PDB file of C-alpha atoms in Angstrom:
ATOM      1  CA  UNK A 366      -3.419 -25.607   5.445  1.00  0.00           C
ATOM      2  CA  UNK A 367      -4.878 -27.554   2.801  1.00  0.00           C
ATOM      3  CA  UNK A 368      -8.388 -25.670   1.285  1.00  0.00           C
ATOM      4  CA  UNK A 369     -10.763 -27.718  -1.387  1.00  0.00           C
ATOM      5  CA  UNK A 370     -12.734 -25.719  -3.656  1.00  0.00           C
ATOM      6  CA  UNK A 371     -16.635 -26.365  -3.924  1.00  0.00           C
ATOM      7  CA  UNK A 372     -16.806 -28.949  -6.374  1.00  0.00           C
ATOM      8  CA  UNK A 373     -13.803 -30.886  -4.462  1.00  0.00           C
ATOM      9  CA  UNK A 374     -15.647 -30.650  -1.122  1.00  0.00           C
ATOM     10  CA  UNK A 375     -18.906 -31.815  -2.559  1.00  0.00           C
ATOM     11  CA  UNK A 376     -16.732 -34.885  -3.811  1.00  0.00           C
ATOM     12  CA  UNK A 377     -15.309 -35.991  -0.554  1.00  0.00           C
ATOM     13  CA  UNK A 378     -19.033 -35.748   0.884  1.00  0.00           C
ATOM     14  CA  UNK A 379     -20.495 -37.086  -1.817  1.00  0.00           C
ATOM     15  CA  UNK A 380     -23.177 -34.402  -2.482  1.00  0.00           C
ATOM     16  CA  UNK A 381     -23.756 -32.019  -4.926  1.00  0.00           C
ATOM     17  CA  UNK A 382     -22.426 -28.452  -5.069  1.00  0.00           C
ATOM     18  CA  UNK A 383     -25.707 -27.132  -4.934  1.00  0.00           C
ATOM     19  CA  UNK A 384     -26.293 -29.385  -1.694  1.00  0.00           C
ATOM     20  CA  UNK A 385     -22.789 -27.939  -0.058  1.00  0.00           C
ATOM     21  CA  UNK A 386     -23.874 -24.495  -0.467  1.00  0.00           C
ATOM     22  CA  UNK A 387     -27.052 -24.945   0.939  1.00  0.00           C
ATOM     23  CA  UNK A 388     -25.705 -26.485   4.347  1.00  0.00           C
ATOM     24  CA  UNK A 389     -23.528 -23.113   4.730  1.00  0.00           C
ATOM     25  CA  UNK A 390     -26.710 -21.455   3.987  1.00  0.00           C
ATOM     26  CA  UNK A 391     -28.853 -23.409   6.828  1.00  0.00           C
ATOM     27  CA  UNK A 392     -26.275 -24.237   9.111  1.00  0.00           C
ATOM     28  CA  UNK A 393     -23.472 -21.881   8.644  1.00  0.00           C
ATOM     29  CA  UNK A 394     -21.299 -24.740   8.708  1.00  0.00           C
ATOM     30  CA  UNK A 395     -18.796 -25.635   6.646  1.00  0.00           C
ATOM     31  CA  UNK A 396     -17.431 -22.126   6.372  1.00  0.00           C
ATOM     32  CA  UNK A 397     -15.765 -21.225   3.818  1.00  0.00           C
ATOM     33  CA  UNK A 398     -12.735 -18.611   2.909  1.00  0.00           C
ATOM     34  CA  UNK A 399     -13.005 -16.899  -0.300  1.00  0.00           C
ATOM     35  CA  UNK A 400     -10.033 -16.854  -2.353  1.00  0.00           C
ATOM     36  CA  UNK A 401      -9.126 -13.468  -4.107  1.00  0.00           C
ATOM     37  CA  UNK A 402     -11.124 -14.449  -6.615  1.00  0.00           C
ATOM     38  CA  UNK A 403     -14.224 -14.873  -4.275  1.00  0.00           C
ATOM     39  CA  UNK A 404     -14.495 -18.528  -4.622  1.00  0.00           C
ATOM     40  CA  UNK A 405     -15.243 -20.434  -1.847  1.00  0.00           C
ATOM     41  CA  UNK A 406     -11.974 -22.253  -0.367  1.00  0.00           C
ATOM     42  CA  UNK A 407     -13.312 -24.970   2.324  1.00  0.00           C
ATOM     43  CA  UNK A 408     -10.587 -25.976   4.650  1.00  0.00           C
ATOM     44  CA  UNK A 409     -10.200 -30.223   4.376  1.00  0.00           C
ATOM     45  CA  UNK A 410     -10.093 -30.519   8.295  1.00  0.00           C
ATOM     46  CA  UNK A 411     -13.942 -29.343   8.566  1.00  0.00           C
ATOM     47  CA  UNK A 412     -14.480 -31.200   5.525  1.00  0.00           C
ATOM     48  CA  UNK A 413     -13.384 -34.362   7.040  1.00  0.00           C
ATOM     49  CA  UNK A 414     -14.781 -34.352  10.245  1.00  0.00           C
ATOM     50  CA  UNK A 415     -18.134 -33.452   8.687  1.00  0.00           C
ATOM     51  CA  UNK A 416     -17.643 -36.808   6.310  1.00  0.00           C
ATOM     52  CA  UNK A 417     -16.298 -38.880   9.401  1.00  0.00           C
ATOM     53  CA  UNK A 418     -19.757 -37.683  10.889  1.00  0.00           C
ATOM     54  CA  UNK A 419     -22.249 -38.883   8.058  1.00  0.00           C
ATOM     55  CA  UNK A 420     -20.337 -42.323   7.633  1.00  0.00           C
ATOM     56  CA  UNK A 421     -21.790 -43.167  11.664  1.00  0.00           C
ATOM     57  CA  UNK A 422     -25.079 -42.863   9.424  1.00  0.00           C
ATOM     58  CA  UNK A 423     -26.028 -39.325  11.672  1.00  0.00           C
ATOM     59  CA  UNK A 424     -28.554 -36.956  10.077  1.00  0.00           C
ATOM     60  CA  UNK A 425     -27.045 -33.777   8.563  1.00  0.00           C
ATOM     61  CA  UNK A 426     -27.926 -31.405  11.527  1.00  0.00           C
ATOM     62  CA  UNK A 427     -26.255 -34.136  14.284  1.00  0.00           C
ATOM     63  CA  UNK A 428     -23.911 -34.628  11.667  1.00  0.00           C
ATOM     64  CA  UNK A 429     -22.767 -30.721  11.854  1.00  0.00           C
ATOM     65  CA  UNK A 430     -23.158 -30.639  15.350  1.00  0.00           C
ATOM     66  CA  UNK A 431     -20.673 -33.766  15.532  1.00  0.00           C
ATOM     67  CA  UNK A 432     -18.514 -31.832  13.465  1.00  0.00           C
ATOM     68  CA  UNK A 433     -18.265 -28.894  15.188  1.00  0.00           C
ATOM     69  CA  UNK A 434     -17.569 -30.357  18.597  1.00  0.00           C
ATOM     70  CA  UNK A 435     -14.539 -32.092  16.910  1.00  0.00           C
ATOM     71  CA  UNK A 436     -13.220 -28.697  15.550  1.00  0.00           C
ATOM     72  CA  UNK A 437     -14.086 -26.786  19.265  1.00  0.00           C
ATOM     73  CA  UNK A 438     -11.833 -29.779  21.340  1.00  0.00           C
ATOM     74  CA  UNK A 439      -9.197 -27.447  19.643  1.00  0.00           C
ATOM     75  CA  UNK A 440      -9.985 -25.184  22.205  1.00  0.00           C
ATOM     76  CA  UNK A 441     -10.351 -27.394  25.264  1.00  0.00           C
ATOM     77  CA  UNK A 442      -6.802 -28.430  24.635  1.00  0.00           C
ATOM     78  CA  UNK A 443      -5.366 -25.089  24.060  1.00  0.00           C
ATOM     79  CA  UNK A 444      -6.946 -24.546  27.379  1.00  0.00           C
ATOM     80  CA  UNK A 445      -5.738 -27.402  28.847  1.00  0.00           C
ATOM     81  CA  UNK A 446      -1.950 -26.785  28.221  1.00  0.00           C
ATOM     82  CA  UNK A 447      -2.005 -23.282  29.219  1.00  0.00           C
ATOM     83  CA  UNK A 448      -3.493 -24.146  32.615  1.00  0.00           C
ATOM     84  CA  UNK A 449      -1.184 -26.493  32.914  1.00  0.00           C
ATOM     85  CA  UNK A 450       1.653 -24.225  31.660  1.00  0.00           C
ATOM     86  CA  UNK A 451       2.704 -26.579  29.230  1.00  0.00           C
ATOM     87  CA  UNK A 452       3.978 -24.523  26.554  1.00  0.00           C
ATOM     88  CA  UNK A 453       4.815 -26.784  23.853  1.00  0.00           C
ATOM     89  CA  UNK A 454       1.968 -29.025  24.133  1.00  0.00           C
ATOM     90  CA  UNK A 455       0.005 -25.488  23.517  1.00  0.00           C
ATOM     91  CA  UNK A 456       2.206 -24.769  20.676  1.00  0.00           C
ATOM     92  CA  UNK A 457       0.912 -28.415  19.437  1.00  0.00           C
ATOM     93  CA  UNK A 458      -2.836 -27.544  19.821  1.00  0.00           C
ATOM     94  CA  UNK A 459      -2.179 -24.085  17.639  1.00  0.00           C
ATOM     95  CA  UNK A 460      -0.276 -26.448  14.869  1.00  0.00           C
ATOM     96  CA  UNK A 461      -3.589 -28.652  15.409  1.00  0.00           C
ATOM     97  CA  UNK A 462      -5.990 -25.990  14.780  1.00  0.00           C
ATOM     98  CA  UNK A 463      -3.904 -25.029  12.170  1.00  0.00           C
ATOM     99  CA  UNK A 464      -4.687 -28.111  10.078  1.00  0.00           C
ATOM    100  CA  UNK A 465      -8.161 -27.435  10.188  1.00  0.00           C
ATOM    101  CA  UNK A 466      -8.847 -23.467  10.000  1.00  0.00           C
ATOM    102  CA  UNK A 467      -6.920 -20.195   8.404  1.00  0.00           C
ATOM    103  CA  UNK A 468      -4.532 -18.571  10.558  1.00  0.00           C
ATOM    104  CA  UNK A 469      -6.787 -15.860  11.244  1.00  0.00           C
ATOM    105  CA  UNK A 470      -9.526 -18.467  12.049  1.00  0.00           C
ATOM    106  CA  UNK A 471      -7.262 -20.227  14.410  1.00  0.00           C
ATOM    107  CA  UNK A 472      -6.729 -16.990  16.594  1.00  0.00           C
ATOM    108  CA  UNK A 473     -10.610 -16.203  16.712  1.00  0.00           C
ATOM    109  CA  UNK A 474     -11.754 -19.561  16.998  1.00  0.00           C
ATOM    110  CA  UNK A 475      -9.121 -21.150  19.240  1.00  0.00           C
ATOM    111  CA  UNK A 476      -6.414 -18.777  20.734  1.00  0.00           C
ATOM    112  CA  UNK A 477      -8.207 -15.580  22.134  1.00  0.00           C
ATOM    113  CA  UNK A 478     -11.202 -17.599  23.098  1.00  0.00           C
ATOM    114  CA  UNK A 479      -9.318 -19.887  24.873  1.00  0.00           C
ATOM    115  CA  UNK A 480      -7.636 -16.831  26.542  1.00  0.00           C
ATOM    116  CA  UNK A 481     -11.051 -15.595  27.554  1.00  0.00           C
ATOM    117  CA  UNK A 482     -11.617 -18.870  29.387  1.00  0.00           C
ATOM    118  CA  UNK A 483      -8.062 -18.252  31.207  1.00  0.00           C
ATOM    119  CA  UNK A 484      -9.223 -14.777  31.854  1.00  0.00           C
ATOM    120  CA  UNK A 485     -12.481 -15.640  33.149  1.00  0.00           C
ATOM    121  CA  UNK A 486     -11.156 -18.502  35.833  1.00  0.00           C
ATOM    122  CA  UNK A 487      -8.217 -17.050  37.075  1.00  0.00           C
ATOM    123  CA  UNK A 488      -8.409 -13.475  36.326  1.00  0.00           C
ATOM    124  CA  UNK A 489      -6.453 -11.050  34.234  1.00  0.00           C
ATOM    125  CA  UNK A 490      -3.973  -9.814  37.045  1.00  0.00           C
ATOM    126  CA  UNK A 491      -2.917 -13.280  38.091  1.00  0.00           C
ATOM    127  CA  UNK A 492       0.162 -15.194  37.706  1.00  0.00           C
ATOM    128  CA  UNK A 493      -1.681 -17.883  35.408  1.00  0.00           C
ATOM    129  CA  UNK A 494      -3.142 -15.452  32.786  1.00  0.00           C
ATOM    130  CA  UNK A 495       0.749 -13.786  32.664  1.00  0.00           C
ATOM    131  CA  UNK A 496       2.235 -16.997  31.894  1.00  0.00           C
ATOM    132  CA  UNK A 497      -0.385 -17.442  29.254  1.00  0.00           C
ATOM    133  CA  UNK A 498      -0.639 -13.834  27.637  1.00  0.00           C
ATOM    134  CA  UNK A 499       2.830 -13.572  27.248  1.00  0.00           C
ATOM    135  CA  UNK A 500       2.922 -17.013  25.731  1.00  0.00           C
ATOM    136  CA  UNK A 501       0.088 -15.767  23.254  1.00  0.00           C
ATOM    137  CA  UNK A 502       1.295 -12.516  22.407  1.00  0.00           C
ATOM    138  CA  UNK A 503       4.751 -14.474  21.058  1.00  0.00           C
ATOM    139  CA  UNK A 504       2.822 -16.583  18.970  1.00  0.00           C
ATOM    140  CA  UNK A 505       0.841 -13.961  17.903  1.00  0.00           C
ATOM    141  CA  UNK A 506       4.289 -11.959  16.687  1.00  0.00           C
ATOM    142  CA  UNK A 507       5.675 -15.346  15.287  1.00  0.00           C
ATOM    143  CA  UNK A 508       2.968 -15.889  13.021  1.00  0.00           C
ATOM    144  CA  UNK A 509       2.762 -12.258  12.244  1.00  0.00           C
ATOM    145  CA  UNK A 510       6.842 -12.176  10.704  1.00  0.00           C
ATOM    146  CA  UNK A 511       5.883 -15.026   9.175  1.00  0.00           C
ATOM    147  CA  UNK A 512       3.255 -13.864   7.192  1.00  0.00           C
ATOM    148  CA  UNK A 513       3.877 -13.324   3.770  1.00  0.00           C
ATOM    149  CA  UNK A 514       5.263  -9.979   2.985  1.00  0.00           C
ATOM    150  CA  UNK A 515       2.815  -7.149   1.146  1.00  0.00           C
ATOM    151  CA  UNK A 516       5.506  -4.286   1.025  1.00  0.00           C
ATOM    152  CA  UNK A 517       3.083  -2.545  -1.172  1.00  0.00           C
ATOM    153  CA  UNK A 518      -0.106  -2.248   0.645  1.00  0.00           C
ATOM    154  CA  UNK A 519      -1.497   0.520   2.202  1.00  0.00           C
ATOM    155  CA  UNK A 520      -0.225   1.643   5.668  1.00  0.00           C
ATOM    156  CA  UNK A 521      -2.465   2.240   8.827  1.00  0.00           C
ATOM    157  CA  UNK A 522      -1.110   3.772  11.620  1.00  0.00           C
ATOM    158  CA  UNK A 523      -2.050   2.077  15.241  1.00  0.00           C
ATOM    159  CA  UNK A 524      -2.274   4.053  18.013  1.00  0.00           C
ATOM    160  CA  UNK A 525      -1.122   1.453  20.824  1.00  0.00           C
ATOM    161  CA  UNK A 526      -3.179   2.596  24.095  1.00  0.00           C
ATOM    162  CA  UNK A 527      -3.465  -0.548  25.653  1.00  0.00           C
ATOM    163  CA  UNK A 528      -1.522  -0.941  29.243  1.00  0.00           C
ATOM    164  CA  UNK A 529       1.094  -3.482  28.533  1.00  0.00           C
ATOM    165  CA  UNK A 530       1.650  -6.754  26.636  1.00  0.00           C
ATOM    166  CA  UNK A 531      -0.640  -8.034  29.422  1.00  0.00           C
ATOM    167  CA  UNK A 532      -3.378  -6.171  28.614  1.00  0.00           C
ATOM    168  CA  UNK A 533      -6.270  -8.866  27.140  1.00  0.00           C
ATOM    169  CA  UNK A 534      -6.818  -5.406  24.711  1.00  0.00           C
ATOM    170  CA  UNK A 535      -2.845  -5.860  23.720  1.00  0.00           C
ATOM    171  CA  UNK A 536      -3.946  -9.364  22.583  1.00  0.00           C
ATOM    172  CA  UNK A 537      -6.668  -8.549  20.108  1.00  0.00           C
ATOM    173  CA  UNK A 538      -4.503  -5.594  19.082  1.00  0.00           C
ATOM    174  CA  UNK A 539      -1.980  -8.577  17.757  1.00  0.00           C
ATOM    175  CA  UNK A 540      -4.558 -10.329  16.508  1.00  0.00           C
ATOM    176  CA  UNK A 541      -5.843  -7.179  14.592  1.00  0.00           C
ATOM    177  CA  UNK A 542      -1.691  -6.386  13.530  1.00  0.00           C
ATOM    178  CA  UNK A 543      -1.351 -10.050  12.257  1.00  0.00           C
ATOM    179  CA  UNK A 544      -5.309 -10.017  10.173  1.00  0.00           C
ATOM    180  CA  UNK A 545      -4.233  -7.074   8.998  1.00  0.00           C
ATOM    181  CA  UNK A 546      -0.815  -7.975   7.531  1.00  0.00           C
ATOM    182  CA  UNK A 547      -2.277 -11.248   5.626  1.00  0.00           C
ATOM    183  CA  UNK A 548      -4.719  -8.809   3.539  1.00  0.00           C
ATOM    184  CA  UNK A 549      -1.725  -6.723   2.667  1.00  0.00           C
ATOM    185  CA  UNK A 550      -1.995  -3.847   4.858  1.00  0.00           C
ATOM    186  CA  UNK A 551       1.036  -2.174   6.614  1.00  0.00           C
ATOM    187  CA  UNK A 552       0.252  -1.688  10.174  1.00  0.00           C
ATOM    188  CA  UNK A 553       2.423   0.600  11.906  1.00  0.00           C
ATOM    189  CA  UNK A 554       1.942   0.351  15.966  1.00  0.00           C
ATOM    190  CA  UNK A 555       3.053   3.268  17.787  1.00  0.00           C
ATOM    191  CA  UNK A 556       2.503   3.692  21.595  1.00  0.00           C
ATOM    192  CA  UNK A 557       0.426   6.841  21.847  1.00  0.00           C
ATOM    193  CA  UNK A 558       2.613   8.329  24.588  1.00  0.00           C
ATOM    194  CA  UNK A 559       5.498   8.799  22.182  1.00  0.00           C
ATOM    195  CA  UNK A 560       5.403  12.001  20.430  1.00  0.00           C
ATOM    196  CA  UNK A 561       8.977  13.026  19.641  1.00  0.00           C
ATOM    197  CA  UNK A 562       9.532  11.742  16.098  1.00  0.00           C
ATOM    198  CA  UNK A 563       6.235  10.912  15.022  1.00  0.00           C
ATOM    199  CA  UNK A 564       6.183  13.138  12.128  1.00  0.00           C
ATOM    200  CA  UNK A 565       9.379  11.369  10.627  1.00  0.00           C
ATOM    201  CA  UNK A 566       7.710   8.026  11.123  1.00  0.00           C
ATOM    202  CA  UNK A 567       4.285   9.221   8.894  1.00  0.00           C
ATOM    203  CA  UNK A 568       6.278  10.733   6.579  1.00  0.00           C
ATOM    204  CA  UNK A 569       8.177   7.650   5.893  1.00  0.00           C
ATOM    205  CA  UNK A 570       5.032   4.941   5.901  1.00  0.00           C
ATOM    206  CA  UNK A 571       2.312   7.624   4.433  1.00  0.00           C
ATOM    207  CA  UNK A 572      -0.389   6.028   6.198  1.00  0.00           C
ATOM    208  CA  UNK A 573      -4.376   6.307   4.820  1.00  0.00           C
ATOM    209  CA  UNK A 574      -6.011   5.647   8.448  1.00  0.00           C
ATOM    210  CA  UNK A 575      -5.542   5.739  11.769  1.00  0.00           C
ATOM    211  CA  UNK A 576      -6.318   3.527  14.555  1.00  0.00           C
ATOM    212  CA  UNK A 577      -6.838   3.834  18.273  1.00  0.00           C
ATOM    213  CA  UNK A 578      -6.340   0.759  20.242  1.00  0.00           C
ATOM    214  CA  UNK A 579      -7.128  -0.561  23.615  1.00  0.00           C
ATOM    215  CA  UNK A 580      -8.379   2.145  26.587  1.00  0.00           C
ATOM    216  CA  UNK A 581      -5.996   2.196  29.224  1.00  0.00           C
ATOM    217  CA  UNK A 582      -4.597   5.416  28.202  1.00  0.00           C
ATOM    218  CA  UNK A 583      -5.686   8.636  29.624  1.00  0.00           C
ATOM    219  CA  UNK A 584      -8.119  10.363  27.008  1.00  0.00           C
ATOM    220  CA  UNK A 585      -5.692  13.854  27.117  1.00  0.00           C
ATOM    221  CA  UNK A 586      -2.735  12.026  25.767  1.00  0.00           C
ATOM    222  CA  UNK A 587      -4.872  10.004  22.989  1.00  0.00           C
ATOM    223  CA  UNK A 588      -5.747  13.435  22.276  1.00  0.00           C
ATOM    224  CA  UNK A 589      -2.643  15.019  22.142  1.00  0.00           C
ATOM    225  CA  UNK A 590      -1.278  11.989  19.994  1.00  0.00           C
ATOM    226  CA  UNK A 591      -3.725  12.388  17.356  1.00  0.00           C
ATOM    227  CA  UNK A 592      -3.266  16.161  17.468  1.00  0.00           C
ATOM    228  CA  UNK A 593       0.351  15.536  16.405  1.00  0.00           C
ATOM    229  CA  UNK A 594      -1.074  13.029  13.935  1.00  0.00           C
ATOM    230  CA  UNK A 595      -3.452  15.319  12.123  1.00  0.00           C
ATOM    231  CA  UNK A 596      -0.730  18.021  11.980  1.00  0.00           C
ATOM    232  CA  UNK A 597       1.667  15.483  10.227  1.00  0.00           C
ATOM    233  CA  UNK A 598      -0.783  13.951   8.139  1.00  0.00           C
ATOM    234  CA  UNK A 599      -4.186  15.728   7.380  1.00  0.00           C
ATOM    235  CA  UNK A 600      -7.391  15.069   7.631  1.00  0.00           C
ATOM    236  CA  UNK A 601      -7.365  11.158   7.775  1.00  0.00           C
ATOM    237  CA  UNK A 602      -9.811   8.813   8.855  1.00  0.00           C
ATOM    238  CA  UNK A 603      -9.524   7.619  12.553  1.00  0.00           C
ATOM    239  CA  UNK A 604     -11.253   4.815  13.946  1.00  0.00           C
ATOM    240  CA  UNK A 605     -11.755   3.204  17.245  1.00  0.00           C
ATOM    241  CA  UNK A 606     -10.643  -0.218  18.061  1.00  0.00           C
ATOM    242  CA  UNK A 607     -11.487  -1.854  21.560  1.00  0.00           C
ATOM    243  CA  UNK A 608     -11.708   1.302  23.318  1.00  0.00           C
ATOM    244  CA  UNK A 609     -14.703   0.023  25.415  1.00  0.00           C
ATOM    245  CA  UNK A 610     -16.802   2.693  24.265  1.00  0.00           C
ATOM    246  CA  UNK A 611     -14.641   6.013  24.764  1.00  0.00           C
ATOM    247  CA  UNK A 612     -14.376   8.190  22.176  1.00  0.00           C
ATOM    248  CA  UNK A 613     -11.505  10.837  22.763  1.00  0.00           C
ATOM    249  CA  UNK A 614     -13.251  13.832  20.874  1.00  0.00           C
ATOM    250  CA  UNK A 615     -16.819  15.779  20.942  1.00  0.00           C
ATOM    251  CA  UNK A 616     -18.107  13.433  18.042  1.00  0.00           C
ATOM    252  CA  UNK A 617     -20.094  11.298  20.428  1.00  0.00           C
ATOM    253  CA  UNK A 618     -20.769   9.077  17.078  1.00  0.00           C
ATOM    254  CA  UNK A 619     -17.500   8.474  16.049  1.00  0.00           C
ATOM    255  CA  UNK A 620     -17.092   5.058  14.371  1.00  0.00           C
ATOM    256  CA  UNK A 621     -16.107   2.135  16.511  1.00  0.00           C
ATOM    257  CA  UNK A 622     -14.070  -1.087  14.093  1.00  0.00           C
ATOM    258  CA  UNK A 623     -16.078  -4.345  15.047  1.00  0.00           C
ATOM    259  CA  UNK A 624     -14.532  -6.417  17.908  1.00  0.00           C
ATOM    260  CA  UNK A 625     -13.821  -9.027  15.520  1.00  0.00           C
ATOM    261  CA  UNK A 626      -9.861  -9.101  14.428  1.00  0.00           C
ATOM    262  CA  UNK A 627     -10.652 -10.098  10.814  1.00  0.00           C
ATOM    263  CA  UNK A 628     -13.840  -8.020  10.070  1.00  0.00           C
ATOM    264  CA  UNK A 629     -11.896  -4.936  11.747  1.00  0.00           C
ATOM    265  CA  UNK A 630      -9.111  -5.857   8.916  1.00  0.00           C
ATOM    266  CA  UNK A 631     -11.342  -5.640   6.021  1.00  0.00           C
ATOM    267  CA  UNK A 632     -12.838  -2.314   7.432  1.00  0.00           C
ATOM    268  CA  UNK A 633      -9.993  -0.864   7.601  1.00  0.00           C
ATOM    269  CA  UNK A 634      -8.720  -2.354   3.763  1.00  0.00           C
ATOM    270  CA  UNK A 635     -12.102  -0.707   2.681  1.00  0.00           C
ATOM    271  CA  UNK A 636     -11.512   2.313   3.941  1.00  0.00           C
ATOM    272  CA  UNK A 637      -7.237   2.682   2.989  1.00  0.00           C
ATOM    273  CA  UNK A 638      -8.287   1.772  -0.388  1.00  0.00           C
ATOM    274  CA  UNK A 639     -10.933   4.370  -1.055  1.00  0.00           C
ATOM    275  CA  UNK A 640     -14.346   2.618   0.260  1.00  0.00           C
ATOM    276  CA  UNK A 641     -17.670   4.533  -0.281  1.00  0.00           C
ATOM    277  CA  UNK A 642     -19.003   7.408   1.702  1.00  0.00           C
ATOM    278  CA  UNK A 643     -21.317   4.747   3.140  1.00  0.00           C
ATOM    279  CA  UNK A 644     -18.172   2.953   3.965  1.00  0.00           C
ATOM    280  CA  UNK A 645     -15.471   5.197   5.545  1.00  0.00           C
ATOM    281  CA  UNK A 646     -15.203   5.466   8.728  1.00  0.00           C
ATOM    282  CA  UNK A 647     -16.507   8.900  10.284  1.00  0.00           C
ATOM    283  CA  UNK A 648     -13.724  11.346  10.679  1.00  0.00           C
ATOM    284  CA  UNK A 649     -12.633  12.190  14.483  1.00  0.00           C
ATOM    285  CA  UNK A 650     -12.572  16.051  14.965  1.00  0.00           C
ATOM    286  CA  UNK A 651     -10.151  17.179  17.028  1.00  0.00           C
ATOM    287  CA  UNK A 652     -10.457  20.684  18.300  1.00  0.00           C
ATOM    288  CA  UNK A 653      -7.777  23.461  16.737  1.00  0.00           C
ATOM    289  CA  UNK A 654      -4.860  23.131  18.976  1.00  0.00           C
ATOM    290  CA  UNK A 655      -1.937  25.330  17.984  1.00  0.00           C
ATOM    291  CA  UNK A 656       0.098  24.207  21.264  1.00  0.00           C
ATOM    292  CA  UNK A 657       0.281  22.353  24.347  1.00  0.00           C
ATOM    293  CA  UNK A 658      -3.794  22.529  26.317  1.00  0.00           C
ATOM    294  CA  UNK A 659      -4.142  22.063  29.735  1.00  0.00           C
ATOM    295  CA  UNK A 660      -5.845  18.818  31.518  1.00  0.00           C
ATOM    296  CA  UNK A 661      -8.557  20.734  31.992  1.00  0.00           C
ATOM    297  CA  UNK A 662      -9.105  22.563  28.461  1.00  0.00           C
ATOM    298  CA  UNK A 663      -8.480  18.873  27.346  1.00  0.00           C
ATOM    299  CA  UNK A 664     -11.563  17.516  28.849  1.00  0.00           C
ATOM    300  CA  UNK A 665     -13.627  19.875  28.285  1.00  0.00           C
ATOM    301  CA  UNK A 666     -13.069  19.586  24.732  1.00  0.00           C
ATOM    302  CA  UNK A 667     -13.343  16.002  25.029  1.00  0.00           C
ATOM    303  CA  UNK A 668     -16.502  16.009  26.774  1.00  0.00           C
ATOM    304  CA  UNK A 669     -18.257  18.909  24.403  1.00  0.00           C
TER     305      UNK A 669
END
């Protein structure tokens, strides 16, 4: 994906810096990346269509509007394909939106809400949305292995509670694996019904957080997971992702990650890398448990 810094997008508009900046400001539109620097990186795509809009001679407002309607068709045609199970034409419209947004841009802008759409108009236990989950969970791995490799990041281990791969939660799960991986963190998934060898598994990756994802799974065995968790590994942070407002311990105010794959990235890269106290995520407190609890000690432990 090709990215223009400030001074090169103000050329190909023909504005001033100052003038660019204040669009974002008034607008929010062109958004820009930051680079690790924290310079703004504008991607050419929105660039172009915004200059493709001002040469028809439209004011800057219709001109953004213009703009972003070219951008969204992204969508429509991701759509499109997938109802239409034509997979490599919505392989094509993910290259497409490629060209003109991040990768992690291109999933929240383009794949899951286009997934939404197939949720909402054929519903998430039908035969379409299957076709077009499993379809988006692949591409969602794909672009994962071929991010590039940060062997030396911090770890975070992911609780994986959602139901299956056709879970819409397993989705933004990838989505949150794959944001994760481009800002150098290690996520390690881990189905939180698998207990025997978990200790080998933290001892190996170290992690600095922990994650619970999705809310399929019974509260008791998210329990009893991160029982076997804090045993292995301490005290660490634990956060909520996704878990449509459960929390699996007494701490009613335990500390959900925004829905949003990328911000829930940089929360997390904040917190594995020593954030404030304003910053860290409160810490889950699970009951002492020196051995297996019953179902109904469980809950009402869970429920207290």
């Amino acid at each position: 994906m090709r990215t223009l810094k400030t001074s090169e997008a103000a050329a190909v508009l023909n504005v001033s810096p100052n003038t660019l900046r204040a669009w974002e400001r008034r607008f929010g539109y062109p958004k820009p990346q930051r680079s690790p620097g924290k310079h703004r990186l504008y991607t050419h795509g929105e660039i172009a269509a915004l200059r493709d809009a001002l040469q028809e001679g439209l004011s800057i407002s219709s001109a953004i509007s213009r703009a972003r309607e070219s951008v969204a068709a992204d969508t429509h045609v991701l759509v499109g394909a997938l109802s239409a199970y034509e997979l490599e034409r919505a392989d094509q419209a993910m290259e497409g939106a490629l060209a003109l947004r991040s990768v992690e841009r291109s999933v929240e802008e383009v794949l899951l809400p286009s997934m939404a759409e197939i949720g909402e108009r054929h519903g998430t236990d039908s035969a379409p949305w299957a076709v077009a989950a499993r379809w988006a969970g692949e591409w969602l791995l794909r672009a994962q292995r071929l991010s590039p490799p940060m062997a030396t990041g911090p770890a975070v281990l992911v609780g994986d509670a959602t139901r299956d791969q056709l879970d819409p939660d397993c989705l933004a799960l990838r989505a949150l694996e794959l944001c994760s991986s481009r800002i150098g963190l290690r996520a390690v998934t881990l189905p939180v019904t698998g207990l025997a060898g978990l200790g080998d598994v933290i001892a190996a990756y170290d992690p600095k957080v922990v994650v619970i994802a999705g809310g399929e799974e019974v509260d008791d065995d998210v329990a009893r997971w991160a029982y076997r968790v804090r045993a292995s590994a301490g005290a660490l942070p634990v956060l909520l992702y996704r878990r449509n407002g459960r929390s699996t311990t007494r701490n009613a105010g335990a500390r959900h990650l925004a829905d949003s794959a990328t911000i829930a990235a940089g929360q997390l890269l904040d917190i594995a890398e020593g954030g404030s106290a304003e910053d860290e995520a409160e810490e889950l407190e699970f009951e002492d448990m020196s051995g297996p609890v019953s179902t109904t000690q469980n809950r009402r432990r869970l429920s207290a």
